[in-house]
């Protein structure tokens, strides 16, 4: 690693901002935290899935891929935020894992710090990956790794609540028709919509479909389109269509509100599918509508499989075999089913829908989704996101108008 790269890496270690897109597991991982064993036939894999212990389908797949590549895999599972710091420190010490699986917004941080190899360097084939999902792992015109799967946001709806209110879900196609449905639900004595607007990345993550659905760009937080998106949420609270609790709701507590059975809609992700099946009422899912119709771009969650820079470049060929094995069509289908993810390729998405037709709206949502660091924002995104969630908090709490809150946010970003 050259001197310039080491300076970037040191800066990244000091300023790293870990971004979590969804619910993260917190159980302990398996394996040692040291990067490589002394044996050249041992290859290390670090992942953010500590919930999967030795003997799980995930670790069995890693072992299988190692066997096919003729090596032993030494795997460690970390908490998502801890993994980012560990990866940066390991790179600084020249002790990076051979294969690193990280939350997609972190890819640009690691790439700009000089931690990751590009697909030009490591020869990973990403030709089958949907371009909108691959974009989350691109920075400066280069691609760093390949997605293992994606999750995103959509609207769950309670069929009984909508029936009581006389709302046909087919009529909900844009912001105006959604707001009209919420008005009918309130008049019928039920509650409208719940979501997470908490002052963290979760709040920005949930606001982004509405923000992008307005036509706004993250480089112009104070645009008229951005103001219209924040005004939509603010007006929902003012009209009683959404509860004031959204200001402090995480995605988990928001889901708990919806699971009470009193709400017509909830914005949440694929990771709630198992809970939805246990809720005790019939539900459906539609993509978040854009302002004037169609599906809004929702942010992509999920991880990228990457290959960190190694002093011994001869290791890349075997690492590439491991990554290719983990992300081939059959293994993607099994892994993404385990993780409740939508696959990153149309070929596997079609297989998922064939096996479970209820995944169709999620596949549609993922096809319209967008990486938070896309548009070459890279490491600029965390600062933009922080000002976004602060603006949302200010507007929804009533301390500022939507316009003033977003103007202040844009000034802070500049």
PDB file of N, CA and C in Angstrom, residues 48-87:
ATOM      1  N   UNK A  48     -20.893 -10.023   8.546  1.00  0.00           N
ATOM      2  CA  UNK A  48     -21.709  -9.369   9.576  1.00  0.00           C
ATOM      3  C   UNK A  48     -22.901 -10.219  10.013  1.00  0.00           C
ATOM      4  N   UNK A  49     -22.698 -11.542  10.058  1.00  0.00           N
ATOM      5  CA  UNK A  49     -23.785 -12.454  10.406  1.00  0.00           C
ATOM      6  C   UNK A  49     -23.443 -13.277  11.655  1.00  0.00           C
ATOM      7  N   UNK A  50     -23.205 -12.623  12.795  1.00  0.00           N
ATOM      8  CA  UNK A  50     -22.832 -13.367  13.992  1.00  0.00           C
ATOM      9  C   UNK A  50     -23.932 -14.297  14.493  1.00  0.00           C
ATOM     10  N   UNK A  51     -25.169 -14.091  13.963  1.00  0.00           N
ATOM     11  CA  UNK A  51     -26.275 -14.952  14.389  1.00  0.00           C
ATOM     12  C   UNK A  51     -26.135 -16.377  13.862  1.00  0.00           C
ATOM     13  N   UNK A  52     -25.254 -16.570  12.871  1.00  0.00           N
ATOM     14  CA  UNK A  52     -25.086 -17.902  12.295  1.00  0.00           C
ATOM     15  C   UNK A  52     -23.857 -18.575  12.895  1.00  0.00           C
ATOM     16  N   UNK A  53     -24.087 -19.552  13.742  1.00  0.00           N
ATOM     17  CA  UNK A  53     -23.004 -20.265  14.415  1.00  0.00           C
ATOM     18  C   UNK A  53     -22.508 -21.428  13.561  1.00  0.00           C
ATOM     19  N   UNK A  54     -21.440 -22.045  14.008  1.00  0.00           N
ATOM     20  CA  UNK A  54     -20.881 -23.199  13.322  1.00  0.00           C
ATOM     21  C   UNK A  54     -21.954 -24.274  13.177  1.00  0.00           C
ATOM     22  N   UNK A  55     -22.064 -24.838  11.988  1.00  0.00           N
ATOM     23  CA  UNK A  55     -23.082 -25.847  11.737  1.00  0.00           C
ATOM     24  C   UNK A  55     -24.334 -25.302  11.090  1.00  0.00           C
ATOM     25  N   UNK A  56     -24.437 -23.961  10.962  1.00  0.00           N
ATOM     26  CA  UNK A  56     -25.586 -23.347  10.284  1.00  0.00           C
ATOM     27  C   UNK A  56     -25.417 -23.499   8.780  1.00  0.00           C
ATOM     28  N   UNK A  57     -26.494 -23.232   8.045  1.00  0.00           N
ATOM     29  CA  UNK A  57     -26.438 -23.328   6.584  1.00  0.00           C
ATOM     30  C   UNK A  57     -25.371 -22.389   6.011  1.00  0.00           C
ATOM     31  N   UNK A  58     -25.218 -21.213   6.614  1.00  0.00           N
ATOM     32  CA  UNK A  58     -24.253 -20.229   6.126  1.00  0.00           C
ATOM     33  C   UNK A  58     -22.817 -20.721   6.309  1.00  0.00           C
ATOM     34  N   UNK A  59     -22.483 -21.202   7.487  1.00  0.00           N
ATOM     35  CA  UNK A  59     -21.107 -21.659   7.704  1.00  0.00           C
ATOM     36  C   UNK A  59     -20.821 -22.940   6.922  1.00  0.00           C
ATOM     37  N   UNK A  60     -21.849 -23.763   6.751  1.00  0.00           N
ATOM     38  CA  UNK A  60     -21.669 -24.964   5.929  1.00  0.00           C
ATOM     39  C   UNK A  60     -21.350 -24.585   4.486  1.00  0.00           C
ATOM     40  N   UNK A  61     -21.996 -23.514   3.988  1.00  0.00           N
ATOM     41  CA  UNK A  61     -21.721 -23.050   2.633  1.00  0.00           C
ATOM     42  C   UNK A  61     -20.286 -22.549   2.520  1.00  0.00           C
ATOM     43  N   UNK A  62     -19.827 -21.811   3.522  1.00  0.00           N
ATOM     44  CA  UNK A  62     -18.444 -21.324   3.504  1.00  0.00           C
ATOM     45  C   UNK A  62     -17.462 -22.492   3.455  1.00  0.00           C
ATOM     46  N   UNK A  63     -17.723 -23.503   4.271  1.00  0.00           N
ATOM     47  CA  UNK A  63     -16.840 -24.679   4.276  1.00  0.00           C
ATOM     48  C   UNK A  63     -16.867 -25.385   2.920  1.00  0.00           C
ATOM     49  N   UNK A  64     -18.076 -25.485   2.333  1.00  0.00           N
ATOM     50  CA  UNK A  64     -18.221 -26.137   1.030  1.00  0.00           C
ATOM     51  C   UNK A  64     -17.426 -25.377  -0.038  1.00  0.00           C
ATOM     52  N   UNK A  65     -17.525 -24.059  -0.026  1.00  0.00           N
ATOM     53  CA  UNK A  65     -16.797 -23.256  -1.018  1.00  0.00           C
ATOM     54  C   UNK A  65     -15.287 -23.388  -0.814  1.00  0.00           C
ATOM     55  N   UNK A  66     -14.861 -23.492   0.440  1.00  0.00           N
ATOM     56  CA  UNK A  66     -13.453 -23.694   0.717  1.00  0.00           C
ATOM     57  C   UNK A  66     -12.965 -25.025   0.177  1.00  0.00           C
ATOM     58  N   UNK A  67     -13.755 -26.055   0.392  1.00  0.00           N
ATOM     59  CA  UNK A  67     -13.391 -27.387  -0.104  1.00  0.00           C
ATOM     60  C   UNK A  67     -13.265 -27.386  -1.626  1.00  0.00           C
ATOM     61  N   UNK A  68     -14.220 -26.719  -2.302  1.00  0.00           N
ATOM     62  CA  UNK A  68     -14.177 -26.660  -3.770  1.00  0.00           C
ATOM     63  C   UNK A  68     -12.953 -25.897  -4.270  1.00  0.00           C
ATOM     64  N   UNK A  69     -12.498 -24.919  -3.476  1.00  0.00           N
ATOM     65  CA  UNK A  69     -11.325 -24.126  -3.866  1.00  0.00           C
ATOM     66  C   UNK A  69     -10.026 -24.774  -3.388  1.00  0.00           C
ATOM     67  N   UNK A  70     -10.142 -25.869  -2.631  1.00  0.00           N
ATOM     68  CA  UNK A  70      -8.957 -26.575  -2.158  1.00  0.00           C
ATOM     69  C   UNK A  70      -8.278 -25.946  -0.958  1.00  0.00           C
ATOM     70  N   UNK A  71      -9.050 -25.165  -0.169  1.00  0.00           N
ATOM     71  CA  UNK A  71      -8.478 -24.501   1.002  1.00  0.00           C
ATOM     72  C   UNK A  71      -9.410 -24.645   2.202  1.00  0.00           C
ATOM     73  N   UNK A  72      -8.913 -24.279   3.359  1.00  0.00           N
ATOM     74  CA  UNK A  72      -9.717 -24.251   4.571  1.00  0.00           C
ATOM     75  C   UNK A  72     -10.180 -22.819   4.807  1.00  0.00           C
ATOM     76  N   UNK A  73     -11.444 -22.652   5.139  1.00  0.00           N
ATOM     77  CA  UNK A  73     -11.985 -21.317   5.420  1.00  0.00           C
ATOM     78  C   UNK A  73     -12.046 -21.091   6.927  1.00  0.00           C
ATOM     79  N   UNK A  74     -11.472 -19.990   7.348  1.00  0.00           N
ATOM     80  CA  UNK A  74     -11.525 -19.574   8.757  1.00  0.00           C
ATOM     81  C   UNK A  74     -12.442 -18.357   8.828  1.00  0.00           C
ATOM     82  N   UNK A  75     -13.614 -18.552   9.369  1.00  0.00           N
ATOM     83  CA  UNK A  75     -14.656 -17.523   9.326  1.00  0.00           C
ATOM     84  C   UNK A  75     -14.881 -16.849  10.681  1.00  0.00           C
ATOM     85  N   UNK A  76     -15.123 -15.523  10.660  1.00  0.00           N
ATOM     86  CA  UNK A  76     -15.480 -14.782  11.859  1.00  0.00           C
ATOM     87  C   UNK A  76     -16.696 -13.916  11.572  1.00  0.00           C
ATOM     88  N   UNK A  77     -17.691 -13.977  12.453  1.00  0.00           N
ATOM     89  CA  UNK A  77     -18.874 -13.135  12.328  1.00  0.00           C
ATOM     90  C   UNK A  77     -18.819 -11.982  13.312  1.00  0.00           C
ATOM     91  N   UNK A  78     -18.993 -10.753  12.829  1.00  0.00           N
ATOM     92  CA  UNK A  78     -18.942  -9.545  13.652  1.00  0.00           C
ATOM     93  C   UNK A  78     -20.284  -8.816  13.623  1.00  0.00           C
ATOM     94  N   UNK A  79     -20.538  -8.021  14.621  1.00  0.00           N
ATOM     95  CA  UNK A  79     -21.609  -7.037  14.541  1.00  0.00           C
ATOM     96  C   UNK A  79     -21.275  -6.071  13.408  1.00  0.00           C
ATOM     97  N   UNK A  80     -22.302  -5.565  12.722  1.00  0.00           N
ATOM     98  CA  UNK A  80     -22.088  -4.736  11.523  1.00  0.00           C
ATOM     99  C   UNK A  80     -21.153  -3.553  11.768  1.00  0.00           C
ATOM    100  N   UNK A  81     -21.419  -2.758  12.807  1.00  0.00           N
ATOM    101  CA  UNK A  81     -20.604  -1.566  13.043  1.00  0.00           C
ATOM    102  C   UNK A  81     -19.191  -1.940  13.471  1.00  0.00           C
ATOM    103  N   UNK A  82     -19.048  -3.000  14.250  1.00  0.00           N
ATOM    104  CA  UNK A  82     -17.731  -3.448  14.703  1.00  0.00           C
ATOM    105  C   UNK A  82     -16.889  -3.918  13.529  1.00  0.00           C
ATOM    106  N   UNK A  83     -17.540  -4.535  12.556  1.00  0.00           N
ATOM    107  CA  UNK A  83     -16.825  -5.079  11.401  1.00  0.00           C
ATOM    108  C   UNK A  83     -16.124  -3.985  10.617  1.00  0.00           C
ATOM    109  N   UNK A  84     -16.767  -2.848  10.458  1.00  0.00           N
ATOM    110  CA  UNK A  84     -16.157  -1.746   9.714  1.00  0.00           C
ATOM    111  C   UNK A  84     -14.854  -1.301  10.363  1.00  0.00           C
ATOM    112  N   UNK A  85     -14.891  -1.097  11.668  1.00  0.00           N
ATOM    113  CA  UNK A  85     -13.693  -0.677  12.388  1.00  0.00           C
ATOM    114  C   UNK A  85     -12.600  -1.737  12.319  1.00  0.00           C
ATOM    115  N   UNK A  86     -12.997  -3.000  12.479  1.00  0.00           N
ATOM    116  CA  UNK A  86     -12.020  -4.088  12.429  1.00  0.00           C
ATOM    117  C   UNK A  86     -11.363  -4.160  11.053  1.00  0.00           C
ATOM    118  N   UNK A  87     -12.145  -3.960  10.014  1.00  0.00           N
ATOM    119  CA  UNK A  87     -11.611  -4.036   8.655  1.00  0.00           C
ATOM    120  C   UNK A  87     -10.600  -2.925   8.397  1.00  0.00           C
TER     121      UNK A  87
END
